Amino acid sequence: MTIKHLPPLFLAALALPLTAAPEQLFNGKDLTGWTGNPDFWRVDDGVIVGETTKERKTPANTFLIHSGEPVTDFTLTLKARVTGNNNSGIQYRSRVLDKAKWVVGGYQMDLHPAPHYLGMAYEEKGRGIIAQRGQTTTIETDGKKNATGTIAKEKSDDLAKWNEFSVTARGNVITHKVNGKVAAVVTDKEEARRQLSGVLALQLHAGAPMKVEIKDITLERLGAKPGAKKAKPEPKARPKKNAASAKATPQWIWFAAQAGTETVYFRKPWTLSGAMKSAKLTITADNSFTAFVNGQKVGSGNEWSNRYQFDVGKHLRRGDNVLAVQAGNEGS
């Protein structure tokens, strides 16, 4: 990112205590801002509905995927009810594995009728059950799961009625709550497999016919934890003609064990303290990217050999700002 006519301090990477205003992720009218198989997802009377029947089944788990800026540190709150002999889930910090078929993998909060599974932490297309309801689990750097606490046995919440579910993720610590009570806590130290940023999605489970209804979806994006250490500023080049610049050595970045088709996410907060005359974002990715500044899409591209440049001045503000990028690789 190149910012012109700004003091050099502008590009310092700081972990800033910033909490954005809550976002309402559902307008109560239609599925604007979401994408999913229209055979299964709709809006009825101000409620998102996902439903399968005996005649209309899904061969695999399918998802309604939020198309806004990826989430990093946040609190997500919603109300849901599930009927039918099946279960649903809330995906977060997840990856879109097959866009055409609405397949998602990553962290999930289970909406399950079984008391020990309701509100548990699960990893779709990954490490499976992490923490059942009532457990606090630490995933060690080698992938070993150390769980404490008492697993819930007696049913206390009727999943067919409206219940409130919330997820708070800050760094590598995740907390699930059901109706305001802590259901599961996870500390994920396995850097090779954990996800610190990704998409939100709602699950419709394969199998027996079912119906999930969701409303009042609120997202609060969180800044650095109070008292957390600030990241060291990146090396800065000497400014020329009052222009700020930074140099870095490019590297290949893979989340998977081997390069392949995958989606990755990046987020960089910074503070604008001085006057700004102009601001441009210069970017490319192999193979594609979508860039956001302060939650607003500023551009995208799918030609890795092109040098894309976008005027982002109108999206910046004095004080705290955030650049987020969703990048995708296809093939090897």
Coordinates of C-alpha atoms in Angstrom, one line a residue:
M1 CA 0.0 0.0 0.0
T2 CA 1.4 3.4 -1.0
I3 CA 0.2 6.5 0.7
K4 CA 1.3 9.8 -0.8
H5 CA 1.8 13.2 1.0
L6 CA 1.5 11.7 4.5
P7 CA 4.1 11.7 7.3
P8 CA 6.2 8.5 7.5
L9 CA 4.6 7.4 10.8
F10 CA 1.4 6.7 8.9
L11 CA 2.5 3.2 7.9
A12 CA 3.4 2.0 11.4
A13 CA 1.6 -1.2 12.2
L14 CA -0.1 -0.7 15.5
A15 CA -2.5 -3.0 17.4
L16 CA -5.1 -0.3 18.2
P17 CA -7.9 -0.5 20.7
L18 CA -10.7 0.0 18.3
T19 CA -14.3 -1.1 18.4
A20 CA -16.5 -0.3 15.4
A21 CA -20.1 0.5 15.6
P22 CA -22.3 -2.7 15.5
E23 CA -23.4 -3.8 12.1
Q24 CA -26.8 -5.3 11.3
L25 CA -26.1 -8.1 8.8
F26 CA -29.6 -8.8 7.8
N27 CA -32.0 -6.1 6.5
G28 CA -35.2 -8.1 7.4
K29 CA -36.4 -8.0 3.8
D30 CA -34.2 -10.1 1.5
L31 CA -30.8 -11.9 1.3
T32 CA -28.8 -8.8 0.3
G33 CA -25.3 -9.3 1.5
W34 CA -25.6 -13.1 1.6
T35 CA -25.1 -15.8 -1.0
G36 CA -26.5 -19.4 -1.0
N37 CA -28.4 -22.0 -2.9
P38 CA -31.8 -20.4 -3.7
D39 CA -33.4 -23.8 -3.6
F40 CA -32.9 -23.9 0.2
W41 CA -32.6 -20.3 1.5
R42 CA -35.3 -17.6 1.6
V43 CA -36.7 -14.8 3.7
D44 CA -40.2 -15.2 5.4
D45 CA -41.8 -12.5 7.5
G46 CA -38.5 -10.8 8.3
V47 CA -36.6 -14.1 9.1
I48 CA -33.9 -15.9 7.2
V49 CA -35.1 -19.5 6.5
G50 CA -33.0 -22.4 5.4
E51 CA -35.1 -25.6 4.7
T52 CA -34.8 -29.0 3.3
T53 CA -37.7 -31.5 2.7
K54 CA -38.1 -35.1 1.7
E55 CA -38.6 -33.9 -1.9
R56 CA -35.8 -31.3 -1.8
K57 CA -32.7 -32.6 -0.2
T58 CA -29.1 -31.3 0.0
P59 CA -26.5 -34.0 -0.8
A60 CA -24.0 -32.3 1.5
N61 CA -23.9 -29.5 4.1
T62 CA -24.7 -26.2 2.3
F63 CA -24.2 -22.7 3.6
L64 CA -25.6 -19.2 3.3
I65 CA -22.4 -17.1 3.1
H66 CA -22.0 -13.5 4.2
S67 CA -20.4 -11.5 1.4
G68 CA -19.1 -8.6 3.5
E69 CA -15.7 -7.9 4.9
P70 CA -14.1 -10.9 6.5
V71 CA -14.2 -11.0 10.3
T72 CA -11.1 -11.1 12.5
D73 CA -11.8 -10.1 16.2
F74 CA -15.5 -9.7 16.8
T75 CA -18.7 -10.5 18.7
L76 CA -21.5 -12.0 16.6
T77 CA -25.0 -12.2 18.1
L78 CA -28.1 -13.7 16.6
K79 CA -31.4 -15.4 17.4
A80 CA -32.2 -18.8 15.9
R81 CA -34.5 -21.8 16.1
V82 CA -34.1 -25.2 14.5
T83 CA -36.9 -27.8 13.9
G84 CA -36.7 -31.3 12.4
N85 CA -34.5 -34.2 13.3
N86 CA -31.2 -32.4 12.4
N87 CA -28.9 -29.6 13.3
S88 CA -27.4 -26.3 12.1
G89 CA -24.4 -24.1 12.8
I90 CA -22.8 -20.7 12.7
Q91 CA -19.6 -20.5 10.7
Y92 CA -17.0 -17.9 11.4
R93 CA -13.4 -17.1 10.4
S94 CA -14.1 -19.7 7.8
R95 CA -12.9 -20.4 4.2
V96 CA -15.1 -20.8 1.1
L97 CA -13.9 -24.1 -0.3
D98 CA -16.2 -24.3 -3.3
K99 CA -18.0 -21.0 -4.2
A100 CA -20.2 -22.6 -6.9
K101 CA -21.5 -25.2 -4.4
W102 CA -21.6 -23.0 -1.3
V103 CA -19.1 -25.2 0.6
V104 CA -17.4 -23.7 3.7
G105 CA -14.9 -25.0 6.1
G106 CA -13.7 -23.6 9.5
Y107 CA -14.8 -22.8 13.0
Q108 CA -18.5 -23.5 13.8
M109 CA -20.8 -23.0 16.7
D110 CA -23.3 -25.9 16.7
L111 CA -27.0 -25.4 16.9
H112 CA -27.7 -29.0 17.9
P113 CA -30.6 -30.6 19.8
A114 CA -28.3 -32.8 21.9
P115 CA -27.4 -30.9 25.2
H116 CA -23.7 -31.8 25.0
Y117 CA -23.5 -30.5 21.4
L118 CA -25.6 -27.3 21.6
G119 CA -23.2 -24.4 21.4
M120 CA -20.2 -26.5 21.1
A121 CA -17.1 -25.6 19.1
Y122 CA -16.6 -27.6 16.0
E123 CA -14.4 -27.3 12.9
E124 CA -16.2 -28.0 9.6
K125 CA -13.9 -29.8 7.1
G126 CA -11.2 -29.8 9.7
R127 CA -10.4 -31.0 13.2
G128 CA -14.0 -31.9 14.1
I129 CA -15.2 -31.5 17.7
I130 CA -13.0 -29.1 19.7
A131 CA -15.1 -28.4 22.8
Q132 CA -18.4 -29.8 23.8
R133 CA -20.9 -27.7 25.8
G134 CA -19.4 -27.1 29.3
Q135 CA -15.8 -27.6 28.2
T136 CA -12.8 -25.2 28.0
T137 CA -10.3 -26.6 25.5
T138 CA -6.8 -25.6 24.6
I139 CA -5.4 -26.9 21.3
E140 CA -1.7 -27.1 21.8
T141 CA 0.9 -26.3 19.1
D142 CA 1.1 -29.9 18.2
G143 CA -2.6 -30.2 17.7
K144 CA -3.3 -32.1 21.0
K145 CA -6.6 -31.1 22.6
N146 CA -6.6 -30.5 26.4
A147 CA -10.2 -30.2 27.7
T148 CA -11.4 -29.3 31.2
G149 CA -14.9 -28.8 32.6
T150 CA -18.1 -30.9 32.8
I151 CA -19.9 -31.8 29.6
A152 CA -23.6 -30.9 29.7
K153 CA -25.9 -33.8 29.9
E154 CA -29.4 -32.5 30.8
K155 CA -31.4 -30.6 28.2
S156 CA -31.8 -27.0 29.3
D157 CA -32.7 -25.1 26.0
D158 CA -35.5 -26.0 23.5
L159 CA -33.9 -25.6 20.1
A160 CA -37.3 -25.3 18.5
K161 CA -37.9 -22.0 20.4
W162 CA -36.0 -18.7 19.8
N163 CA -32.6 -18.8 21.5
E164 CA -29.8 -16.2 21.5
F165 CA -26.4 -17.4 20.4
S166 CA -23.2 -15.4 20.4
V167 CA -19.6 -15.9 19.4
T168 CA -16.7 -13.7 20.6
A169 CA -13.3 -14.2 18.9
R170 CA -10.2 -12.3 20.0
G171 CA -6.9 -13.5 18.8
N172 CA -6.7 -17.2 19.3
V173 CA -9.4 -17.3 22.1
I174 CA -13.0 -18.1 21.2
T175 CA -16.0 -18.0 23.4
H176 CA -19.5 -19.4 22.6
K177 CA -22.6 -18.4 24.6
V178 CA -26.2 -19.7 24.6
N179 CA -28.7 -17.3 26.0
G180 CA -26.0 -15.3 27.7
K181 CA -24.3 -18.3 29.4
V182 CA -20.9 -19.6 28.4
A183 CA -21.2 -22.8 26.4
A184 CA -17.6 -23.4 25.3
V185 CA -14.2 -21.7 25.4
V186 CA -11.3 -22.5 23.0
T187 CA -7.7 -21.3 23.0
D188 CA -6.2 -22.4 19.6
K189 CA -2.4 -22.5 19.7
E190 CA -2.0 -24.7 16.6
E191 CA -0.8 -22.0 14.2
A192 CA -0.6 -24.3 11.2
R193 CA -4.4 -24.9 11.3
R194 CA -6.1 -22.2 13.2
Q195 CA -7.8 -19.3 11.4
L196 CA -7.6 -15.7 12.7
S197 CA -9.8 -14.2 10.0
G198 CA -12.4 -15.5 7.5
V199 CA -16.0 -15.4 6.4
L200 CA -19.3 -15.8 8.3
A201 CA -21.9 -18.3 7.1
L202 CA -25.0 -20.2 8.3
Q203 CA -25.3 -23.9 7.9
L204 CA -28.1 -26.1 6.5
H205 CA -27.2 -29.7 7.4
A206 CA -27.5 -32.7 5.0
G207 CA -29.6 -35.6 6.1
A208 CA -33.0 -35.6 7.6
P209 CA -35.4 -32.8 6.6
M210 CA -34.9 -29.7 8.7
K211 CA -35.6 -26.0 9.0
V212 CA -33.4 -23.3 10.5
E213 CA -34.7 -19.7 11.2
I214 CA -32.4 -16.8 12.0
K215 CA -33.0 -13.1 12.8
D216 CA -31.4 -10.1 14.6
I217 CA -27.9 -10.7 13.3
T218 CA -25.5 -8.2 14.9
L219 CA -21.7 -8.0 14.3
E220 CA -19.4 -5.9 16.5
R221 CA -15.8 -5.7 15.2
L222 CA -13.3 -5.5 18.1
G223 CA -9.9 -3.9 18.3
A224 CA -6.9 -5.1 20.3
K225 CA -7.5 -6.4 23.7
P226 CA -6.9 -3.7 26.4
G227 CA -3.4 -4.0 27.7
A228 CA -2.2 -6.0 24.7
K229 CA 1.3 -5.3 23.5
K230 CA 1.5 -3.2 20.3
A231 CA 3.1 -4.7 17.3
K232 CA 6.5 -3.2 16.3
P233 CA 6.4 -0.8 13.4
E234 CA 7.4 -2.1 10.1
P235 CA 10.7 -0.8 8.6
K236 CA 10.2 2.5 6.8
A237 CA 12.0 3.9 3.9
R238 CA 13.1 7.6 4.1
P239 CA 10.4 9.8 2.8
K240 CA 10.9 11.7 -0.4
K241 CA 9.1 14.9 -1.2
N242 CA 6.9 14.5 1.8
A243 CA 5.7 11.0 0.6
A244 CA 5.4 8.0 2.9
S245 CA 6.6 4.6 1.7
A246 CA 7.5 1.2 3.0
K247 CA 9.5 -1.7 1.7
A248 CA 8.9 -5.4 2.3
T249 CA 10.2 -8.7 0.8
P250 CA 7.4 -10.6 -0.9
Q251 CA 6.7 -14.2 0.2
W252 CA 4.4 -17.0 -0.8
I253 CA 1.7 -17.4 1.9
W254 CA -0.1 -20.7 2.2
F255 CA -2.6 -21.7 4.9
A256 CA -2.8 -25.3 3.6
A257 CA 0.1 -27.8 3.8
Q258 CA 0.6 -27.6 0.1
A259 CA -0.3 -24.9 -2.4
G260 CA -3.7 -25.4 -4.0
T261 CA -7.0 -23.8 -4.4
E262 CA -7.7 -21.7 -1.2
T263 CA -8.8 -18.4 0.1
V264 CA -6.7 -16.3 2.6
Y265 CA -7.4 -13.1 4.5
F266 CA -5.3 -10.2 5.6
R267 CA -6.1 -7.2 7.9
K268 CA -4.0 -4.2 8.8
P269 CA -5.1 -1.4 11.1
W270 CA -3.3 2.0 11.3
T271 CA -3.8 5.5 12.5
L272 CA -4.1 8.6 10.3
S273 CA -3.1 11.6 12.5
G274 CA -2.0 14.2 10.0
A275 CA -3.5 16.0 7.0
M276 CA -4.1 13.9 3.8
K277 CA -3.9 15.2 0.2
S278 CA -4.2 11.9 -1.6
A279 CA -4.1 8.1 -0.9
K280 CA -3.7 5.3 -3.4
L281 CA -3.7 1.5 -2.8
T282 CA -1.4 -0.4 -5.2
I283 CA -2.1 -4.2 -5.1
T284 CA -2.0 -7.4 -7.0
A285 CA -2.5 -11.1 -6.0
D286 CA -1.9 -14.5 -7.6
N287 CA -4.7 -15.2 -8.6
S288 CA -7.3 -12.8 -7.3
F289 CA -8.2 -10.3 -4.6
T290 CA -10.9 -8.1 -3.2
A291 CA -9.8 -5.1 -1.1
F292 CA -11.7 -3.2 1.6
V293 CA -10.9 0.0 3.5
N294 CA -12.9 0.6 6.6
G295 CA -15.5 -2.0 5.5
Q296 CA -16.0 -0.4 2.1
K297 CA -15.0 -2.4 -1.0
V298 CA -12.5 -0.4 -3.0
G299 CA -11.6 -2.8 -5.8
S300 CA -10.8 -6.3 -7.0
G301 CA -8.8 -8.0 -9.7
N302 CA -8.0 -11.5 -11.1
E303 CA -4.9 -10.9 -13.2
W304 CA -1.8 -11.5 -11.1
S305 CA 0.5 -9.8 -13.7
N306 CA -1.5 -6.5 -13.5
R307 CA -0.6 -3.7 -11.1
Y308 CA -3.9 -2.5 -9.8
Q309 CA -4.2 1.0 -8.3
F310 CA -7.2 2.5 -6.5
D311 CA -7.9 5.9 -5.1
V312 CA -8.9 5.2 -1.5
G313 CA -8.8 8.8 -0.1
K314 CA -12.6 9.1 0.2
H315 CA -12.7 6.0 2.4
L316 CA -10.1 7.1 4.9
R317 CA -10.7 9.1 8.0
R318 CA -8.7 10.9 10.6
G319 CA -7.9 8.4 13.4
D320 CA -8.2 4.7 13.1
N321 CA -8.4 2.9 9.7
V322 CA -8.4 -0.7 8.6
L323 CA -7.3 -2.3 5.3
A324 CA -8.7 -5.9 4.7
V325 CA -7.9 -8.1 1.7
Q326 CA -9.5 -11.4 0.6
A327 CA -7.1 -13.2 -1.7
G328 CA -7.6 -16.4 -3.6
N329 CA -5.2 -18.9 -5.2
E330 CA -6.3 -21.4 -7.9
G331 CA -4.4 -24.5 -8.6
S332 CA -0.7 -25.0 -7.9

